[in-house]
C-alpha cells in the first residue's frame, strides 16, 4: 500500500512537468490560401501570423499562396500524394463540395459553438456543411459578386440613362441599349465574355442567368438547369449581340485577364468583379477610367447575384497535434473579438457575423461601403451542387462553342449531358 501511495505521489509530481513540456513544444502547421483579398498578399498575411504568434508563440505557421489558374491542380495533386497542408482558405465550392466529398477534411462541428450559430446566418451555415449535416468549413467573410462599368465612358456615350444610378441596377433592355450607345460612340470592345478557363466564371454564370431570370440549378442543388427556356434564350441573345458586334466572346482570356483589360482601359465593363477586386486594382486604373460597380442586367425587378463565402478547412493528415493547432489558429482568426475585425478588414469583404459591422467607415477602404447594399441581392449558393469541378470545366467549353456560332440548344444539351451524371 505504501508503495502504491509513493507511486501515486511521484505521478502527481511528473504530470505537471509533462504538461509544461507540452506547452513549450513547437507545433508547425502549413496554411495554403487562395488569393481572397488580402489573403493573397504576403505582407498582410505575415502581419496576421505575427498577431497570432504574439498570443500563441509555440505554433509556427508556414504559408503557400495559390492562384485560380493552377491552384486546383496543386491541391488535387497534394491530395493524391498525401502531401496536403494543414489548413486551407477558400469557399464551400472547394472545401465542402470537393475536398470534404473526397474524405480529405476534418469535421469542424466543434468550432460551431452556440455563440457562432447565433451570430452567423443560416444561409452561410448551410453552405459550410455537407448533405449529412457535418461542418467542414468555418467561415470568415462573404460578399456578393457583381460587375463594373467605366462610368466616364458611359457618360461620354450617353449610356448612363439606361442605369438606375442609385440602386446600381439595370434591365436587360437597358443593357442592350447601353451596349449600342457605347459602340456608336466608338468604344470597342464593350464587354468580353471570357472563356479560356474557369477563373472568374461566377461572372459569366450570373450574366447568363440574370438576363431572363434563369436558374443555374434546381432548388435542392441536385442537378443543373441551364437547359431551361430562360437560359437558352439568354445564351441566344448573347450570341446575337456578339454577331452584331455589341459584345464579344473571347476564348483567349479568363476572368483575371478580363478584369485586367478593363482596368487598363481596353474594355468598358467587366463581369468578374467584387469589393476586394476593386481594392486590389484602384491604384492600377488607366487614366480616365472611373469605377462604378453594377449588378447584372435582368428582365425583372431585382437581380440575383452569386455569393462568395470564404473560410477555413483542415486537411486530415493524421496528426492530432497539428489538427488542434490548426483549430487554434482558426479560432483566433475568426472568433477573437479584436482579431476578427482585422481579419475581415484584410479580406476586403464583409463579415459573416452579424455582430461585426462598421469595419470600413472612416478608413482608407471606405469605398467598400458602396458594395454593402449588393448583399441584399444574393441568390442561391448553388456552388455545392454535385460534379462541381466537372461543371466548371464544361461551362467555359459551352461558352466557347456558343461564341463560335454553335446551335445554342444543341450545345446546352451537350453541357447538360456531361454535368448531370
mmCIF file of C-alpha atoms in Angstrom:
data_model
loop_
_atom_site.group_PDB
_atom_site.id
_atom_site.type_symbol
_atom_site.label_atom_id
_atom_site.label_comp_id
_atom_site.label_asym_id
_atom_site.label_seq_id
_atom_site.Cartn_x
_atom_site.Cartn_y
_atom_site.Cartn_z
ATOM 1 C CA UNK A 1 0.000 0.000 0.000
ATOM 2 C CA UNK A 2 2.831 2.382 0.899
ATOM 3 C CA UNK A 3 4.435 1.627 -2.472
ATOM 4 C CA UNK A 4 1.179 2.490 -4.301
ATOM 5 C CA UNK A 5 0.898 5.790 -2.436
ATOM 6 C CA UNK A 6 4.520 6.616 -3.231
ATOM 7 C CA UNK A 7 3.941 5.817 -6.896
ATOM 8 C CA UNK A 8 0.849 7.997 -6.942
ATOM 9 C CA UNK A 9 2.773 10.916 -5.399
ATOM 10 C CA UNK A 10 5.511 10.513 -7.996
ATOM 11 C CA UNK A 11 2.961 10.637 -10.806
ATOM 12 C CA UNK A 12 1.418 13.798 -9.364
ATOM 13 C CA UNK A 13 4.849 15.405 -9.487
ATOM 14 C CA UNK A 14 5.613 14.208 -13.022
ATOM 15 C CA UNK A 15 2.300 15.159 -14.698
ATOM 16 C CA UNK A 16 2.644 18.952 -14.245
ATOM 17 C CA UNK A 17 6.182 18.732 -15.617
ATOM 18 C CA UNK A 18 4.938 16.793 -18.672
ATOM 19 C CA UNK A 19 2.195 19.374 -19.213
ATOM 20 C CA UNK A 20 4.713 22.182 -19.029
ATOM 21 C CA UNK A 21 6.929 20.422 -21.546
ATOM 22 C CA UNK A 22 3.927 20.068 -23.903
ATOM 23 C CA UNK A 23 3.241 23.784 -23.609
ATOM 24 C CA UNK A 24 6.834 24.505 -24.575
ATOM 25 C CA UNK A 25 6.777 22.265 -27.637
ATOM 26 C CA UNK A 26 6.552 23.997 -31.007
ATOM 27 C CA UNK A 27 3.951 22.734 -33.431
ATOM 28 C CA UNK A 28 4.464 23.610 -37.080
ATOM 29 C CA UNK A 29 1.499 23.890 -39.428
ATOM 30 C CA UNK A 30 1.079 24.939 -43.043
ATOM 31 C CA UNK A 31 -1.607 27.190 -44.490
ATOM 32 C CA UNK A 32 -2.494 27.249 -48.182
ATOM 33 C CA UNK A 33 -4.594 30.213 -49.227
ATOM 34 C CA UNK A 34 -6.262 31.193 -52.462
ATOM 35 C CA UNK A 35 -5.949 34.924 -53.317
ATOM 36 C CA UNK A 36 -9.005 36.111 -51.404
ATOM 37 C CA UNK A 37 -8.429 39.841 -50.975
ATOM 38 C CA UNK A 38 -5.503 40.473 -48.637
ATOM 39 C CA UNK A 39 -5.119 36.739 -48.005
ATOM 40 C CA UNK A 40 -3.197 36.638 -51.256
ATOM 41 C CA UNK A 41 -0.728 39.295 -50.072
ATOM 42 C CA UNK A 42 2.239 38.001 -48.085
ATOM 43 C CA UNK A 43 2.840 41.229 -46.167
ATOM 44 C CA UNK A 44 -0.712 41.252 -44.812
ATOM 45 C CA UNK A 45 -0.743 37.525 -44.075
ATOM 46 C CA UNK A 46 2.540 37.742 -42.187
ATOM 47 C CA UNK A 47 1.089 40.561 -40.070
ATOM 48 C CA UNK A 48 -1.855 38.296 -39.196
ATOM 49 C CA UNK A 49 0.526 35.459 -38.290
ATOM 50 C CA UNK A 50 2.589 37.826 -36.124
ATOM 51 C CA UNK A 51 -0.594 38.771 -34.244
ATOM 52 C CA UNK A 52 -1.333 35.083 -33.782
ATOM 53 C CA UNK A 53 2.184 34.291 -32.547
ATOM 54 C CA UNK A 54 2.001 37.123 -30.036
ATOM 55 C CA UNK A 55 -0.668 35.011 -28.312
ATOM 56 C CA UNK A 56 0.440 31.522 -29.387
ATOM 57 C CA UNK A 57 4.245 31.663 -29.802
ATOM 58 C CA UNK A 58 4.593 27.869 -29.931
ATOM 59 C CA UNK A 59 2.635 27.381 -33.155
ATOM 60 C CA UNK A 60 4.664 28.154 -36.267
ATOM 61 C CA UNK A 61 2.588 28.869 -39.375
ATOM 62 C CA UNK A 62 4.063 28.424 -42.857
ATOM 63 C CA UNK A 63 2.163 29.814 -45.842
ATOM 64 C CA UNK A 64 1.884 28.919 -49.514
ATOM 65 C CA UNK A 65 -0.113 31.096 -51.894
ATOM 66 C CA UNK A 66 -2.315 29.548 -54.577
ATOM 67 C CA UNK A 67 -3.883 31.186 -57.623
ATOM 68 C CA UNK A 68 -7.049 30.370 -59.516
ATOM 69 C CA UNK A 69 -5.173 29.229 -62.607
ATOM 70 C CA UNK A 70 -3.164 26.383 -61.083
ATOM 71 C CA UNK A 71 -4.436 26.157 -57.507
ATOM 72 C CA UNK A 72 -6.979 23.408 -58.087
ATOM 73 C CA UNK A 73 -4.374 21.191 -59.731
ATOM 74 C CA UNK A 74 -1.933 21.828 -56.871
ATOM 75 C CA UNK A 75 -4.482 20.809 -54.264
ATOM 76 C CA UNK A 76 -5.655 17.757 -56.198
ATOM 77 C CA UNK A 77 -2.064 16.630 -56.700
ATOM 78 C CA UNK A 78 -1.335 17.106 -52.995
ATOM 79 C CA UNK A 79 -4.437 15.092 -52.046
ATOM 80 C CA UNK A 80 -3.359 12.228 -54.284
ATOM 81 C CA UNK A 81 0.201 12.331 -52.954
ATOM 82 C CA UNK A 82 -0.972 12.802 -49.344
ATOM 83 C CA UNK A 83 1.077 15.995 -49.030
ATOM 84 C CA UNK A 84 -1.769 18.365 -48.277
ATOM 85 C CA UNK A 85 -1.312 21.352 -45.972
ATOM 86 C CA UNK A 86 -2.906 21.504 -42.530
ATOM 87 C CA UNK A 87 -5.213 24.458 -43.272
ATOM 88 C CA UNK A 88 -6.712 25.768 -46.490
ATOM 89 C CA UNK A 89 -8.572 29.054 -47.023
ATOM 90 C CA UNK A 90 -11.271 29.162 -49.706
ATOM 91 C CA UNK A 91 -15.009 28.641 -50.175
ATOM 92 C CA UNK A 92 -17.558 25.814 -49.792
ATOM 93 C CA UNK A 93 -17.478 25.021 -53.512
ATOM 94 C CA UNK A 94 -13.980 23.641 -52.933
ATOM 95 C CA UNK A 95 -13.828 22.845 -49.223
ATOM 96 C CA UNK A 96 -17.217 21.134 -48.900
ATOM 97 C CA UNK A 97 -18.171 20.077 -52.416
ATOM 98 C CA UNK A 98 -14.735 18.762 -53.436
ATOM 99 C CA UNK A 99 -12.253 18.197 -50.597
ATOM 100 C CA UNK A 100 -14.744 17.027 -47.961
ATOM 101 C CA UNK A 101 -16.539 14.925 -50.564
ATOM 102 C CA UNK A 102 -13.216 13.153 -51.113
ATOM 103 C CA UNK A 103 -12.979 12.454 -47.351
ATOM 104 C CA UNK A 104 -9.896 14.642 -47.102
ATOM 105 C CA UNK A 105 -11.030 17.122 -44.440
ATOM 106 C CA UNK A 106 -11.531 17.036 -40.676
ATOM 107 C CA UNK A 107 -15.076 17.697 -39.373
ATOM 108 C CA UNK A 108 -15.269 21.104 -37.685
ATOM 109 C CA UNK A 109 -18.514 20.757 -35.754
ATOM 110 C CA UNK A 110 -16.741 21.634 -32.501
ATOM 111 C CA UNK A 111 -15.895 25.095 -33.871
ATOM 112 C CA UNK A 112 -19.574 25.796 -34.481
ATOM 113 C CA UNK A 113 -20.493 26.782 -30.933
ATOM 114 C CA UNK A 114 -23.915 28.080 -29.923
ATOM 115 C CA UNK A 115 -22.452 31.580 -29.968
ATOM 116 C CA UNK A 116 -21.206 31.159 -33.527
ATOM 117 C CA UNK A 117 -24.508 29.667 -34.681
ATOM 118 C CA UNK A 118 -26.401 32.631 -33.239
ATOM 119 C CA UNK A 119 -24.105 35.133 -34.968
ATOM 120 C CA UNK A 120 -23.823 33.553 -38.443
ATOM 121 C CA UNK A 121 -26.779 33.447 -40.843
ATOM 122 C CA UNK A 122 -28.491 30.139 -41.581
ATOM 123 C CA UNK A 123 -27.681 30.517 -45.299
ATOM 124 C CA UNK A 124 -23.954 30.795 -44.656
ATOM 125 C CA UNK A 125 -24.029 27.950 -42.157
ATOM 126 C CA UNK A 126 -25.882 25.694 -44.595
ATOM 127 C CA UNK A 127 -23.201 26.225 -47.241
ATOM 128 C CA UNK A 128 -20.456 25.154 -44.822
ATOM 129 C CA UNK A 129 -21.759 21.631 -44.171
ATOM 130 C CA UNK A 130 -22.325 18.586 -46.320
ATOM 131 C CA UNK A 131 -25.569 16.759 -47.047
ATOM 132 C CA UNK A 132 -25.141 14.738 -43.842
ATOM 133 C CA UNK A 133 -25.015 17.948 -41.793
ATOM 134 C CA UNK A 134 -21.303 17.769 -40.933
ATOM 135 C CA UNK A 135 -19.427 21.080 -40.955
ATOM 136 C CA UNK A 136 -16.208 21.160 -42.963
ATOM 137 C CA UNK A 137 -15.715 24.910 -43.258
ATOM 138 C CA UNK A 138 -15.528 27.647 -40.664
ATOM 139 C CA UNK A 139 -16.376 30.940 -42.399
ATOM 140 C CA UNK A 140 -14.782 34.344 -42.006
ATOM 141 C CA UNK A 141 -16.152 36.653 -44.690
ATOM 142 C CA UNK A 142 -18.558 36.906 -47.602
ATOM 143 C CA UNK A 143 -19.564 39.180 -50.447
ATOM 144 C CA UNK A 144 -21.835 39.489 -53.444
ATOM 145 C CA UNK A 145 -20.063 39.166 -56.799
ATOM 146 C CA UNK A 146 -21.014 41.824 -59.314
ATOM 147 C CA UNK A 147 -19.839 43.543 -62.486
ATOM 148 C CA UNK A 148 -18.372 47.005 -63.064
ATOM 149 C CA UNK A 149 -18.525 49.685 -65.752
ATOM 150 C CA UNK A 150 -16.336 52.605 -66.769
ATOM 151 C CA UNK A 151 -18.627 55.434 -65.721
ATOM 152 C CA UNK A 152 -16.651 58.021 -67.689
ATOM 153 C CA UNK A 153 -17.064 56.088 -70.951
ATOM 154 C CA UNK A 154 -20.757 55.512 -70.292
ATOM 155 C CA UNK A 155 -21.225 59.213 -69.629
ATOM 156 C CA UNK A 156 -19.498 60.190 -72.886
ATOM 157 C CA UNK A 157 -21.657 57.679 -74.773
ATOM 158 C CA UNK A 158 -24.815 58.999 -73.065
ATOM 159 C CA UNK A 159 -25.402 55.462 -71.752
ATOM 160 C CA UNK A 160 -25.913 56.334 -68.086
ATOM 161 C CA UNK A 161 -29.574 56.985 -68.907
ATOM 162 C CA UNK A 162 -30.045 53.198 -69.026
ATOM 163 C CA UNK A 163 -28.873 52.689 -65.443
ATOM 164 C CA UNK A 164 -30.530 53.207 -62.080
ATOM 165 C CA UNK A 165 -27.577 55.076 -60.595
ATOM 166 C CA UNK A 166 -28.918 54.954 -57.050
ATOM 167 C CA UNK A 167 -29.593 51.222 -56.958
ATOM 168 C CA UNK A 168 -26.740 50.226 -59.341
ATOM 169 C CA UNK A 169 -29.204 48.139 -61.358
ATOM 170 C CA UNK A 170 -30.356 47.950 -64.981
ATOM 171 C CA UNK A 171 -32.730 45.959 -67.129
ATOM 172 C CA UNK A 172 -31.833 43.569 -69.928
ATOM 173 C CA UNK A 173 -33.312 46.038 -72.406
ATOM 174 C CA UNK A 174 -31.323 48.882 -70.842
ATOM 175 C CA UNK A 175 -28.145 46.793 -71.038
ATOM 176 C CA UNK A 176 -28.629 46.267 -74.771
ATOM 177 C CA UNK A 177 -29.291 49.971 -75.300
ATOM 178 C CA UNK A 178 -26.128 50.825 -73.364
ATOM 179 C CA UNK A 179 -24.076 48.419 -75.498
ATOM 180 C CA UNK A 180 -25.414 50.050 -78.667
ATOM 181 C CA UNK A 181 -24.646 53.523 -77.317
ATOM 182 C CA UNK A 182 -21.074 52.528 -76.452
ATOM 183 C CA UNK A 183 -20.442 51.061 -79.909
ATOM 184 C CA UNK A 184 -21.933 54.094 -81.624
ATOM 185 C CA UNK A 185 -19.610 56.275 -79.528
ATOM 186 C CA UNK A 186 -16.624 54.313 -80.829
ATOM 187 C CA UNK A 187 -15.961 52.101 -77.811
ATOM 188 C CA UNK A 188 -14.974 48.589 -78.801
ATOM 189 C CA UNK A 189 -14.731 46.157 -77.127
ATOM 190 C CA UNK A 190 -17.566 46.993 -74.772
ATOM 191 C CA UNK A 191 -17.512 43.829 -72.676
ATOM 192 C CA UNK A 192 -15.726 40.499 -73.075
ATOM 193 C CA UNK A 193 -17.316 37.142 -72.302
ATOM 194 C CA UNK A 194 -14.166 35.348 -71.163
ATOM 195 C CA UNK A 195 -13.991 31.584 -71.616
ATOM 196 C CA UNK A 196 -10.411 30.300 -71.718
ATOM 197 C CA UNK A 197 -10.831 28.614 -68.328
ATOM 198 C CA UNK A 198 -12.845 28.605 -65.140
ATOM 199 C CA UNK A 199 -11.260 31.598 -63.392
ATOM 200 C CA UNK A 200 -13.958 34.167 -62.585
ATOM 201 C CA UNK A 201 -16.728 32.004 -64.017
ATOM 202 C CA UNK A 202 -19.201 33.251 -61.412
ATOM 203 C CA UNK A 203 -19.409 36.409 -63.537
ATOM 204 C CA UNK A 204 -20.446 34.743 -66.780
ATOM 205 C CA UNK A 205 -22.877 32.457 -64.952
ATOM 206 C CA UNK A 206 -24.573 35.436 -63.308
ATOM 207 C CA UNK A 207 -24.710 37.339 -66.599
ATOM 208 C CA UNK A 208 -26.479 34.469 -68.359
ATOM 209 C CA UNK A 209 -28.849 33.611 -65.510
ATOM 210 C CA UNK A 210 -29.960 37.179 -64.876
ATOM 211 C CA UNK A 211 -30.759 38.241 -68.433
ATOM 212 C CA UNK A 212 -34.046 36.304 -68.464
ATOM 213 C CA UNK A 213 -34.312 35.170 -64.831
ATOM 214 C CA UNK A 214 -32.991 31.670 -65.323
ATOM 215 C CA UNK A 215 -31.734 29.372 -62.568
ATOM 216 C CA UNK A 216 -28.409 27.604 -62.649
ATOM 217 C CA UNK A 217 -29.524 24.566 -60.622
ATOM 218 C CA UNK A 218 -32.675 23.011 -59.241
ATOM 219 C CA UNK A 219 -33.843 24.382 -55.864
ATOM 220 C CA UNK A 220 -32.262 21.453 -53.998
ATOM 221 C CA UNK A 221 -28.983 21.836 -55.961
ATOM 222 C CA UNK A 222 -29.261 18.235 -57.182
ATOM 223 C CA UNK A 223 -28.965 18.992 -60.913
ATOM 224 C CA UNK A 224 -28.013 21.763 -63.332
ATOM 225 C CA UNK A 225 -30.776 23.554 -65.227
ATOM 226 C CA UNK A 226 -29.024 25.523 -67.952
ATOM 227 C CA UNK A 227 -31.339 23.833 -70.445
ATOM 228 C CA UNK A 228 -34.307 25.895 -69.268
ATOM 229 C CA UNK A 229 -36.113 28.125 -71.748
ATOM 230 C CA UNK A 230 -34.872 31.238 -69.920
ATOM 231 C CA UNK A 231 -31.211 30.245 -70.016
ATOM 232 C CA UNK A 232 -31.276 29.164 -73.662
ATOM 233 C CA UNK A 233 -32.890 32.495 -74.509
ATOM 234 C CA UNK A 234 -30.119 34.337 -72.636
ATOM 235 C CA UNK A 235 -27.293 32.488 -74.403
ATOM 236 C CA UNK A 236 -29.022 33.011 -77.738
ATOM 237 C CA UNK A 237 -29.231 36.739 -77.062
ATOM 238 C CA UNK A 238 -25.552 36.946 -76.111
ATOM 239 C CA UNK A 239 -24.691 35.123 -79.331
ATOM 240 C CA UNK A 240 -26.853 37.560 -81.302
ATOM 241 C CA UNK A 241 -25.228 40.590 -79.661
ATOM 242 C CA UNK A 242 -21.810 39.159 -80.433
ATOM 243 C CA UNK A 243 -22.736 38.666 -84.080
ATOM 244 C CA UNK A 244 -23.831 42.308 -84.194
ATOM 245 C CA UNK A 245 -20.557 43.445 -82.663
ATOM 246 C CA UNK A 246 -22.139 44.741 -79.459
ATOM 247 C CA UNK A 247 -20.187 42.393 -77.212
ATOM 248 C CA UNK A 248 -17.533 39.720 -77.750
ATOM 249 C CA UNK A 249 -16.840 36.132 -76.726
ATOM 250 C CA UNK A 250 -13.109 35.822 -76.063
ATOM 251 C CA UNK A 251 -11.804 32.233 -75.792
ATOM 252 C CA UNK A 252 -8.275 33.511 -75.115
ATOM 253 C CA UNK A 253 -8.852 35.045 -71.665
ATOM 254 C CA UNK A 254 -10.120 34.061 -68.217
ATOM 255 C CA UNK A 255 -11.732 36.221 -65.552
ATOM 256 C CA UNK A 256 -8.487 37.615 -64.193
ATOM 257 C CA UNK A 257 -7.328 38.610 -67.664
ATOM 258 C CA UNK A 258 -10.728 40.129 -68.429
ATOM 259 C CA UNK A 259 -10.627 42.428 -65.418
ATOM 260 C CA UNK A 260 -7.038 43.425 -66.300
ATOM 261 C CA UNK A 261 -8.266 44.551 -69.738
ATOM 262 C CA UNK A 262 -10.941 46.623 -68.045
ATOM 263 C CA UNK A 263 -8.503 48.155 -65.576
ATOM 264 C CA UNK A 264 -6.108 49.192 -68.360
ATOM 265 C CA UNK A 265 -8.935 50.850 -70.281
ATOM 266 C CA UNK A 266 -9.293 48.351 -73.130
ATOM 267 C CA UNK A 267 -12.885 47.287 -72.376
ATOM 268 C CA UNK A 268 -15.612 49.351 -70.771
ATOM 269 C CA UNK A 269 -17.097 46.800 -68.412
ATOM 270 C CA UNK A 270 -16.037 43.670 -66.554
ATOM 271 C CA UNK A 271 -18.190 40.761 -65.445
ATOM 272 C CA UNK A 272 -15.610 39.435 -62.959
ATOM 273 C CA UNK A 273 -15.722 41.974 -60.122
ATOM 274 C CA UNK A 274 -16.360 42.404 -56.407
ATOM 275 C CA UNK A 275 -15.378 44.606 -53.487
ATOM 276 C CA UNK A 276 -11.970 43.083 -52.895
ATOM 277 C CA UNK A 277 -11.068 43.205 -56.589
ATOM 278 C CA UNK A 278 -11.629 46.953 -56.540
ATOM 279 C CA UNK A 279 -9.284 47.218 -53.573
ATOM 280 C CA UNK A 280 -6.573 45.366 -55.450
ATOM 281 C CA UNK A 281 -6.952 47.469 -58.601
ATOM 282 C CA UNK A 282 -7.740 51.036 -57.531
ATOM 283 C CA UNK A 283 -4.121 52.075 -57.933
ATOM 284 C CA UNK A 284 -3.752 50.342 -61.304
ATOM 285 C CA UNK A 285 -6.522 52.107 -63.233
ATOM 286 C CA UNK A 286 -5.616 53.659 -66.559
ATOM 287 C CA UNK A 287 -6.065 57.423 -66.781
ATOM 288 C CA UNK A 288 -9.695 58.331 -67.256
ATOM 289 C CA UNK A 289 -11.207 55.030 -66.101
ATOM 290 C CA UNK A 290 -13.870 55.667 -63.461
ATOM 291 C CA UNK A 291 -15.191 52.688 -61.492
ATOM 292 C CA UNK A 292 -18.917 52.230 -60.996
ATOM 293 C CA UNK A 293 -19.924 48.775 -59.675
ATOM 294 C CA UNK A 294 -23.126 47.331 -61.089
ATOM 295 C CA UNK A 295 -25.446 44.403 -60.568
ATOM 296 C CA UNK A 296 -26.120 42.211 -63.596
ATOM 297 C CA UNK A 297 -28.883 43.216 -66.035
ATOM 298 C CA UNK A 298 -32.156 41.408 -65.534
ATOM 299 C CA UNK A 299 -35.572 41.287 -67.144
ATOM 300 C CA UNK A 300 -37.268 41.505 -63.752
ATOM 301 C CA UNK A 301 -37.070 43.990 -60.888
ATOM 302 C CA UNK A 302 -34.149 42.728 -58.851
ATOM 303 C CA UNK A 303 -31.054 40.778 -59.917
ATOM 304 C CA UNK A 304 -29.749 37.625 -58.252
ATOM 305 C CA UNK A 305 -26.045 37.779 -57.507
ATOM 306 C CA UNK A 306 -23.654 34.930 -56.912
ATOM 307 C CA UNK A 307 -22.273 34.974 -53.403
ATOM 308 C CA UNK A 308 -18.824 34.287 -52.134
ATOM 309 C CA UNK A 309 -18.194 32.727 -48.718
ATOM 310 C CA UNK A 310 -14.611 32.243 -47.584
ATOM 311 C CA UNK A 311 -13.309 30.399 -44.599
ATOM 312 C CA UNK A 312 -11.039 27.638 -43.368
ATOM 313 C CA UNK A 313 -10.896 23.887 -43.702
ATOM 314 C CA UNK A 314 -8.457 21.441 -42.123
ATOM 315 C CA UNK A 315 -6.974 18.527 -44.035
ATOM 316 C CA UNK A 316 -6.867 15.246 -42.160
ATOM 317 C CA UNK A 317 -3.160 14.428 -42.092
ATOM 318 C CA UNK A 318 -3.484 12.085 -39.140
ATOM 319 C CA UNK A 319 -1.611 14.314 -36.687
ATOM 320 C CA UNK A 320 -3.777 15.229 -33.700
ATOM 321 C CA UNK A 321 -1.373 17.947 -32.508
ATOM 322 C CA UNK A 322 -1.368 19.673 -35.887
ATOM 323 C CA UNK A 323 -5.150 19.451 -36.135
ATOM 324 C CA UNK A 324 -5.549 21.069 -32.723
ATOM 325 C CA UNK A 325 -3.001 23.749 -33.621
ATOM 326 C CA UNK A 326 -4.904 24.419 -36.841
ATOM 327 C CA UNK A 327 -8.160 24.802 -34.912
ATOM 328 C CA UNK A 328 -6.428 27.189 -32.507
ATOM 329 C CA UNK A 329 -5.312 29.313 -35.460
ATOM 330 C CA UNK A 330 -8.817 29.332 -36.967
ATOM 331 C CA UNK A 331 -10.445 30.268 -33.650
ATOM 332 C CA UNK A 332 -8.022 33.164 -33.281
ATOM 333 C CA UNK A 333 -8.546 34.498 -36.812
ATOM 334 C CA UNK A 334 -12.342 34.108 -36.839
ATOM 335 C CA UNK A 335 -13.523 34.258 -33.210
ATOM 336 C CA UNK A 336 -11.230 36.606 -31.311
ATOM 337 C CA UNK A 337 -13.284 39.823 -30.960
ATOM 338 C CA UNK A 338 -10.335 42.060 -31.831
ATOM 339 C CA UNK A 339 -8.664 39.902 -34.464
ATOM 340 C CA UNK A 340 -11.819 39.028 -36.388
ATOM 341 C CA UNK A 341 -12.246 42.687 -37.332
ATOM 342 C CA UNK A 342 -8.644 42.823 -38.549
ATOM 343 C CA UNK A 343 -9.076 39.551 -40.444
ATOM 344 C CA UNK A 344 -12.222 40.618 -42.277
ATOM 345 C CA UNK A 345 -10.784 44.079 -42.977
ATOM 346 C CA UNK A 346 -7.778 42.355 -44.531
ATOM 347 C CA UNK A 347 -10.054 40.331 -46.813
ATOM 348 C CA UNK A 348 -11.748 43.426 -48.189
ATOM 349 C CA UNK A 349 -15.123 41.716 -47.854
ATOM 350 C CA UNK A 350 -17.815 41.681 -45.185
ATOM 351 C CA UNK A 351 -18.067 39.626 -42.012
ATOM 352 C CA UNK A 352 -20.315 36.577 -41.896
ATOM 353 C CA UNK A 353 -21.103 37.608 -38.323
ATOM 354 C CA UNK A 354 -23.978 39.984 -37.705
ATOM 355 C CA UNK A 355 -22.100 41.374 -34.704
ATOM 356 C CA UNK A 356 -19.139 42.589 -36.791
ATOM 357 C CA UNK A 357 -20.157 45.816 -38.529
ATOM 358 C CA UNK A 358 -18.796 49.236 -39.405
ATOM 359 C CA UNK A 359 -15.407 47.933 -40.499
ATOM 360 C CA UNK A 360 -14.703 50.428 -43.253
ATOM 361 C CA UNK A 361 -16.300 53.702 -42.152
ATOM 362 C CA UNK A 362 -13.678 56.415 -41.803
ATOM 363 C CA UNK A 363 -10.858 54.225 -43.177
ATOM 364 C CA UNK A 364 -8.924 54.155 -46.425
ATOM 365 C CA UNK A 365 -11.278 51.366 -47.523
ATOM 366 C CA UNK A 366 -14.437 53.406 -47.016
ATOM 367 C CA UNK A 367 -15.227 52.958 -50.725
ATOM 368 C CA UNK A 368 -16.145 49.344 -49.909
ATOM 369 C CA UNK A 369 -19.346 50.550 -48.277
ATOM 370 C CA UNK A 370 -20.635 51.020 -51.850
ATOM 371 C CA UNK A 371 -20.825 47.238 -52.115
ATOM 372 C CA UNK A 372 -22.657 46.567 -48.851
ATOM 373 C CA UNK A 373 -26.167 47.027 -50.377
ATOM 374 C CA UNK A 374 -25.390 44.403 -53.023
ATOM 375 C CA UNK A 375 -25.703 41.690 -50.390
ATOM 376 C CA UNK A 376 -29.495 42.119 -50.461
ATOM 377 C CA UNK A 377 -29.466 40.656 -53.979
ATOM 378 C CA UNK A 378 -27.691 37.419 -53.071
ATOM 379 C CA UNK A 379 -29.208 34.390 -54.765
ATOM 380 C CA UNK A 380 -28.828 30.691 -54.024
ATOM 381 C CA UNK A 381 -25.391 29.427 -53.035
ATOM 382 C CA UNK A 382 -25.575 26.687 -55.642
ATOM 383 C CA UNK A 383 -21.815 26.098 -55.834
ATOM 384 C CA UNK A 384 -22.219 22.991 -53.679
ATOM 385 C CA UNK A 385 -24.097 21.113 -56.419
ATOM 386 C CA UNK A 386 -22.734 17.688 -57.492
ATOM 387 C CA UNK A 387 -19.958 17.393 -60.089
ATOM 388 C CA UNK A 388 -18.948 20.981 -59.435
ATOM 389 C CA UNK A 389 -15.451 20.690 -60.880
ATOM 390 C CA UNK A 390 -16.816 18.937 -63.962
ATOM 391 C CA UNK A 391 -19.437 21.632 -64.344
ATOM 392 C CA UNK A 392 -16.858 24.418 -64.194
ATOM 393 C CA UNK A 393 -14.828 22.748 -66.937
ATOM 394 C CA UNK A 394 -17.899 22.184 -69.098
ATOM 395 C CA UNK A 395 -19.151 25.743 -68.559
ATOM 396 C CA UNK A 396 -16.301 27.531 -70.266
ATOM 397 C CA UNK A 397 -16.326 24.958 -73.055
ATOM 398 C CA UNK A 398 -20.035 25.671 -73.537
ATOM 399 C CA UNK A 399 -19.337 29.410 -73.813
ATOM 400 C CA UNK A 400 -16.591 28.762 -76.353
ATOM 401 C CA UNK A 401 -18.920 26.684 -78.539
ATOM 402 C CA UNK A 402 -21.737 29.235 -78.320
ATOM 403 C CA UNK A 403 -19.317 32.062 -79.073
ATOM 404 C CA UNK A 404 -18.068 30.175 -82.126
ATOM 405 C CA UNK A 405 -21.627 30.136 -83.510
ATOM 406 C CA UNK A 406 -22.808 26.723 -82.376
ATOM 407 C CA UNK A 407 -26.515 25.958 -82.113
ATOM 408 C CA UNK A 408 -27.346 27.086 -78.580
ATOM 409 C CA UNK A 409 -29.905 24.399 -77.783
ATOM 410 C CA UNK A 410 -27.601 21.634 -79.022
ATOM 411 C CA UNK A 411 -24.573 22.995 -77.167
ATOM 412 C CA UNK A 412 -26.540 23.329 -73.937
ATOM 413 C CA UNK A 413 -27.854 19.775 -74.317
ATOM 414 C CA UNK A 414 -24.265 18.510 -74.562
ATOM 415 C CA UNK A 415 -23.322 20.524 -71.483
ATOM 416 C CA UNK A 416 -26.264 19.097 -69.502
ATOM 417 C CA UNK A 417 -25.406 15.561 -70.621
ATOM 418 C CA UNK A 418 -21.883 15.978 -69.290
ATOM 419 C CA UNK A 419 -22.707 17.606 -65.946
ATOM 420 C CA UNK A 420 -25.913 15.875 -64.815
ATOM 421 C CA UNK A 421 -24.389 12.446 -64.267
#
